[in-house]
Short mmCIF file of N, CA and C in Angstrom, two decimals:
data_model
loop_
_atom_site.label_atom_id
_atom_site.label_comp_id
_atom_site.label_asym_id
_atom_site.label_seq_id
_atom_site.Cartn_x
_atom_site.Cartn_y
_atom_site.Cartn_z
N MET A 1162 0.89 -0.91 -0.14
CA MET A 1162 -0.30 -0.13 0.16
C MET A 1162 0.90 1.66 0.39
N GLN A 1163 0.47 1.95 -0.59
CA GLN A 1163 1.28 3.45 -0.84
C GLN A 1163 0.77 4.60 -0.27
N ALA A 1164 1.34 5.80 0.08
CA ALA A 1164 1.18 6.61 0.38
C ALA A 1164 0.36 7.36 -0.57
N ALA A 1165 -0.11 8.44 -0.39
CA ALA A 1165 -0.97 9.53 -1.22
C ALA A 1165 0.24 10.75 -1.51
N PRO A 1166 0.71 10.73 -2.57
CA PRO A 1166 1.34 11.70 -2.86
C PRO A 1166 1.49 13.22 -2.63
N VAL A 1167 2.64 13.77 -2.14
CA VAL A 1167 1.95 14.90 -1.42
C VAL A 1167 1.86 15.85 -2.90
N ARG A 1168 0.69 17.20 -1.96
CA ARG A 1168 0.27 18.06 -3.10
C ARG A 1168 1.74 18.84 -3.38
N ALA A 1169 2.08 19.20 -5.08
CA ALA A 1169 3.07 20.11 -4.82
C ALA A 1169 2.32 21.77 -4.96
N THR A 1170 1.43 22.02 -4.93
CA THR A 1170 1.23 22.95 -4.55
C THR A 1170 0.69 23.61 -3.41
N ALA A 1171 1.06 22.70 -2.32
CA ALA A 1171 0.85 23.41 -0.64
C ALA A 1171 2.16 23.45 -0.75
N ALA A 1172 3.18 22.84 -1.03
CA ALA A 1172 4.76 23.70 -0.36
C ALA A 1172 5.18 24.32 -1.07
N ARG A 1173 4.28 24.67 -2.73
CA ARG A 1173 4.98 26.40 -3.29
C ARG A 1173 4.09 27.78 -2.27
N ASP A 1174 2.94 27.30 -1.84
CA ASP A 1174 2.17 28.44 -0.93
C ASP A 1174 2.93 28.79 0.47
N THR A 1175 3.78 27.84 0.35
CA THR A 1175 4.02 27.70 2.00
C THR A 1175 5.46 29.27 1.84
N VAL A 1176 5.27 30.01 2.77
CA VAL A 1176 6.51 31.31 3.17
C VAL A 1176 7.11 30.50 4.35
N VAL A 1177 8.69 30.47 4.44
CA VAL A 1177 10.08 30.56 5.42
C VAL A 1177 10.32 31.61 5.55
N ARG A 1178 10.40 31.86 6.86
CA ARG A 1178 11.01 32.93 7.00
C ARG A 1178 12.19 32.50 8.15
N ALA A 1179 13.31 32.68 7.69
CA ALA A 1179 14.28 32.76 8.83
C ALA A 1179 14.91 33.83 9.80
N THR A 1180 14.96 34.20 10.50
CA THR A 1180 15.67 35.31 11.02
C THR A 1180 16.99 34.30 11.67
N ALA A 1181 18.27 34.97 11.58
CA ALA A 1181 19.57 34.77 12.30
C ALA A 1181 19.31 35.12 13.30
N ILE A 1182 19.19 34.39 14.57
CA ILE A 1182 19.49 34.28 15.96
C ILE A 1182 20.85 35.00 16.62
N PRO A 1183 20.97 35.99 16.80
CA PRO A 1183 22.09 36.55 17.55
C PRO A 1183 22.94 35.86 18.49
N SER A 1184 24.66 35.63 18.44
CA SER A 1184 25.20 34.79 19.11
C SER A 1184 24.70 35.73 20.20
N PHE A 1185 25.75 34.56 21.56
CA PHE A 1185 25.36 35.22 22.86
C PHE A 1185 26.23 36.30 22.81
N THR A 1186 27.75 36.28 22.35
CA THR A 1186 28.56 37.50 22.61
C THR A 1186 28.49 38.92 21.87
N THR A 1187 27.27 38.65 20.72
CA THR A 1187 26.61 39.79 19.96
C THR A 1187 25.21 40.82 20.83
N ALA A 1188 24.68 39.29 21.67
CA ALA A 1188 23.77 40.00 22.52
C ALA A 1188 24.29 40.61 23.54
N LEU A 1189 25.33 40.21 24.27
CA LEU A 1189 25.75 40.34 25.06
C LEU A 1189 26.42 41.74 25.35
N ARG A 1190 27.18 42.10 23.95
CA ARG A 1190 27.72 43.34 23.65
C ARG A 1190 26.62 44.46 23.70
N ALA A 1191 25.41 44.46 22.77
CA ALA A 1191 24.32 45.28 22.79
C ALA A 1191 23.80 45.47 23.87
N VAL A 1192 23.78 44.52 25.06
CA VAL A 1192 23.55 44.83 26.32
C VAL A 1192 24.62 45.71 27.35
N GLU A 1193 25.67 45.75 26.74
CA GLU A 1193 26.69 45.84 27.33
C GLU A 1193 26.40 47.79 26.62
N SER A 1194 26.44 47.85 25.43
CA SER A 1194 26.36 49.57 24.97
C SER A 1194 25.49 49.99 25.20
N LEU A 1195 23.77 49.40 26.04
CA LEU A 1195 23.09 49.86 26.33
C LEU A 1195 23.44 50.68 27.41
N LEU A 1196 24.09 49.72 28.25
CA LEU A 1196 24.09 49.87 30.41
C LEU A 1196 25.35 51.29 30.10
N MET A 1197 26.30 50.79 29.63
CA MET A 1197 27.80 51.26 30.04
C MET A 1197 27.91 52.63 28.74
N SER A 1198 28.74 53.90 28.79
CA SER A 1198 29.05 54.76 28.65
C SER A 1198 30.35 53.93 27.68
N GLY A 1199 30.69 54.96 26.60
CA GLY A 1199 31.56 54.67 25.86
C GLY A 1199 32.97 54.45 26.78
N GLY A 1200 33.06 55.25 26.77
CA GLY A 1200 34.41 55.28 28.30
C GLY A 1200 34.77 53.91 29.53
N GLN A 1201 33.74 53.55 29.63
CA GLN A 1201 33.47 52.38 30.51
C GLN A 1201 33.88 51.16 29.49
N ARG A 1202 33.47 51.04 28.23
CA ARG A 1202 33.71 50.47 27.37
C ARG A 1202 34.80 49.93 26.64
N THR A 1203 35.53 51.24 26.55
CA THR A 1203 36.65 51.02 26.55
C THR A 1203 37.37 50.80 27.16
N ALA A 1204 36.83 50.88 28.58
CA ALA A 1204 38.21 50.54 30.07
C ALA A 1204 38.13 49.32 29.90
N ARG A 1205 36.71 48.33 30.14
CA ARG A 1205 36.44 47.24 29.73
C ARG A 1205 37.76 46.30 28.51
N ARG A 1206 37.40 46.66 27.29
CA ARG A 1206 37.99 46.32 26.30
C ARG A 1206 39.53 45.90 26.55
N ASN A 1207 40.19 47.47 26.67
CA ASN A 1207 41.37 47.57 27.46
C ASN A 1207 42.09 46.51 28.15
N ALA A 1208 41.52 46.33 29.65
CA ALA A 1208 41.04 45.55 30.49
C ALA A 1208 41.33 44.11 29.96
N TRP A 1209 40.82 44.15 29.28
CA TRP A 1209 40.63 42.24 28.56
C TRP A 1209 41.81 42.18 27.72
N ASN A 1210 41.78 43.26 26.83
CA ASN A 1210 43.62 43.02 25.97
C ASN A 1210 44.66 43.05 27.02
N SER A 1211 44.84 43.48 28.16
CA SER A 1211 45.65 43.02 29.23
C SER A 1211 46.10 41.89 29.12
N VAL A 1212 44.69 41.42 29.73
CA VAL A 1212 44.96 40.32 30.74
C VAL A 1212 45.55 39.27 29.37
N LEU A 1213 44.55 38.99 28.05
CA LEU A 1213 45.12 38.57 26.83
C LEU A 1213 46.54 38.15 26.64
N GLU A 1214 47.03 39.69 26.64
CA GLU A 1214 48.76 39.48 26.71
C GLU A 1214 49.22 39.15 27.52
N ASP A 1215 49.03 39.33 29.00
CA ASP A 1215 49.51 39.03 29.95
C ASP A 1215 49.80 37.71 29.54
N ARG A 1216 48.53 36.98 29.16
CA ARG A 1216 48.63 35.47 29.17
C ARG A 1216 49.75 34.46 28.32
N ARG A 1217 49.68 35.50 27.25
CA ARG A 1217 50.67 35.00 26.11
C ARG A 1217 51.91 35.50 26.74
N ARG A 1218 52.41 36.54 27.02
CA ARG A 1218 53.50 36.78 27.63
C ARG A 1218 54.04 35.33 28.69
N ALA A 1219 52.98 34.83 29.42
CA ALA A 1219 53.18 34.07 30.37
C ALA A 1219 53.37 32.95 29.79
N LYS A 1220 52.93 32.32 28.28
CA LYS A 1220 53.13 31.48 28.33
C LYS A 1220 54.44 31.32 27.04
N ASP A 1221 54.89 32.57 26.37
CA ASP A 1221 55.79 32.29 26.14
C ASP A 1221 57.24 32.14 26.80
N ARG A 1222 56.95 32.98 28.16
CA ARG A 1222 58.08 32.54 29.33
C ARG A 1222 57.85 31.12 29.45
N ILE A 1223 57.10 30.87 29.89
CA ILE A 1223 57.35 28.59 30.13
C ILE A 1223 57.10 28.00 29.21
N GLU A 1224 57.52 28.43 27.59
CA GLU A 1224 58.26 28.15 26.85
C GLU A 1224 59.75 28.04 26.30
N THR A 1225 59.83 29.48 27.01
CA THR A 1225 61.68 29.97 27.12
C THR A 1225 62.42 28.72 27.92
N GLU A 1226 61.67 29.01 29.00
CA GLU A 1226 62.47 28.30 29.52
C GLU A 1226 62.20 26.55 30.01
N ARG A 1227 61.37 26.16 29.60
CA ARG A 1227 61.28 24.61 29.07
C ARG A 1227 62.31 24.42 27.83
N ALA A 1228 62.75 25.02 27.33
CA ALA A 1228 63.67 24.92 26.01
C ALA A 1228 64.64 25.44 26.37
N LEU A 1229 65.13 26.03 27.29
CA LEU A 1229 66.22 26.60 28.37
C LEU A 1229 67.04 24.98 28.97
N ARG A 1230 66.01 24.54 29.59
CA ARG A 1230 66.22 24.04 30.47
C ARG A 1230 66.12 22.52 29.56
N GLN A 1231 65.39 22.70 28.59
CA GLN A 1231 66.08 21.32 27.68
C GLN A 1231 67.74 21.42 27.09
N SER A 1232 67.90 22.77 26.76
CA SER A 1232 69.39 22.98 25.79
C SER A 1232 70.63 22.75 27.16
N VAL A 1233 69.85 23.19 28.32
CA VAL A 1233 71.57 22.31 29.25
C VAL A 1233 71.71 21.04 30.00
N ALA A 1234 70.46 20.42 29.67
CA ALA A 1234 70.01 19.26 30.51
C ALA A 1234 70.68 18.11 29.17
N GLY A 1235 70.71 18.51 27.76
CA GLY A 1235 70.91 18.31 26.79
C GLY A 1235 72.59 18.19 26.07
N ARG A 1236 73.19 18.51 26.63
CA ARG A 1236 74.99 19.14 26.78
C ARG A 1236 75.67 17.80 27.55
N PRO A 1237 76.33 17.47 26.95
CA PRO A 1237 77.41 16.24 27.62
C PRO A 1237 78.06 16.85 28.73
#
């Protein structure tokens, strides 16, 4: 027993509208811009960039120390 064929006209009459849902980060930045003045927003962004830069420098320092230890340990 076969199923009844789907009517092609019904599929054409349906209108599908898709709206992109903003990411959490985008929504958070929108709320932040409403609640904080420009100076506070800039200060927060600068502080976060400083944190990221400190992390990068710490990672570089650890890698350098590791390389120095290996070079000293590898000498006869």
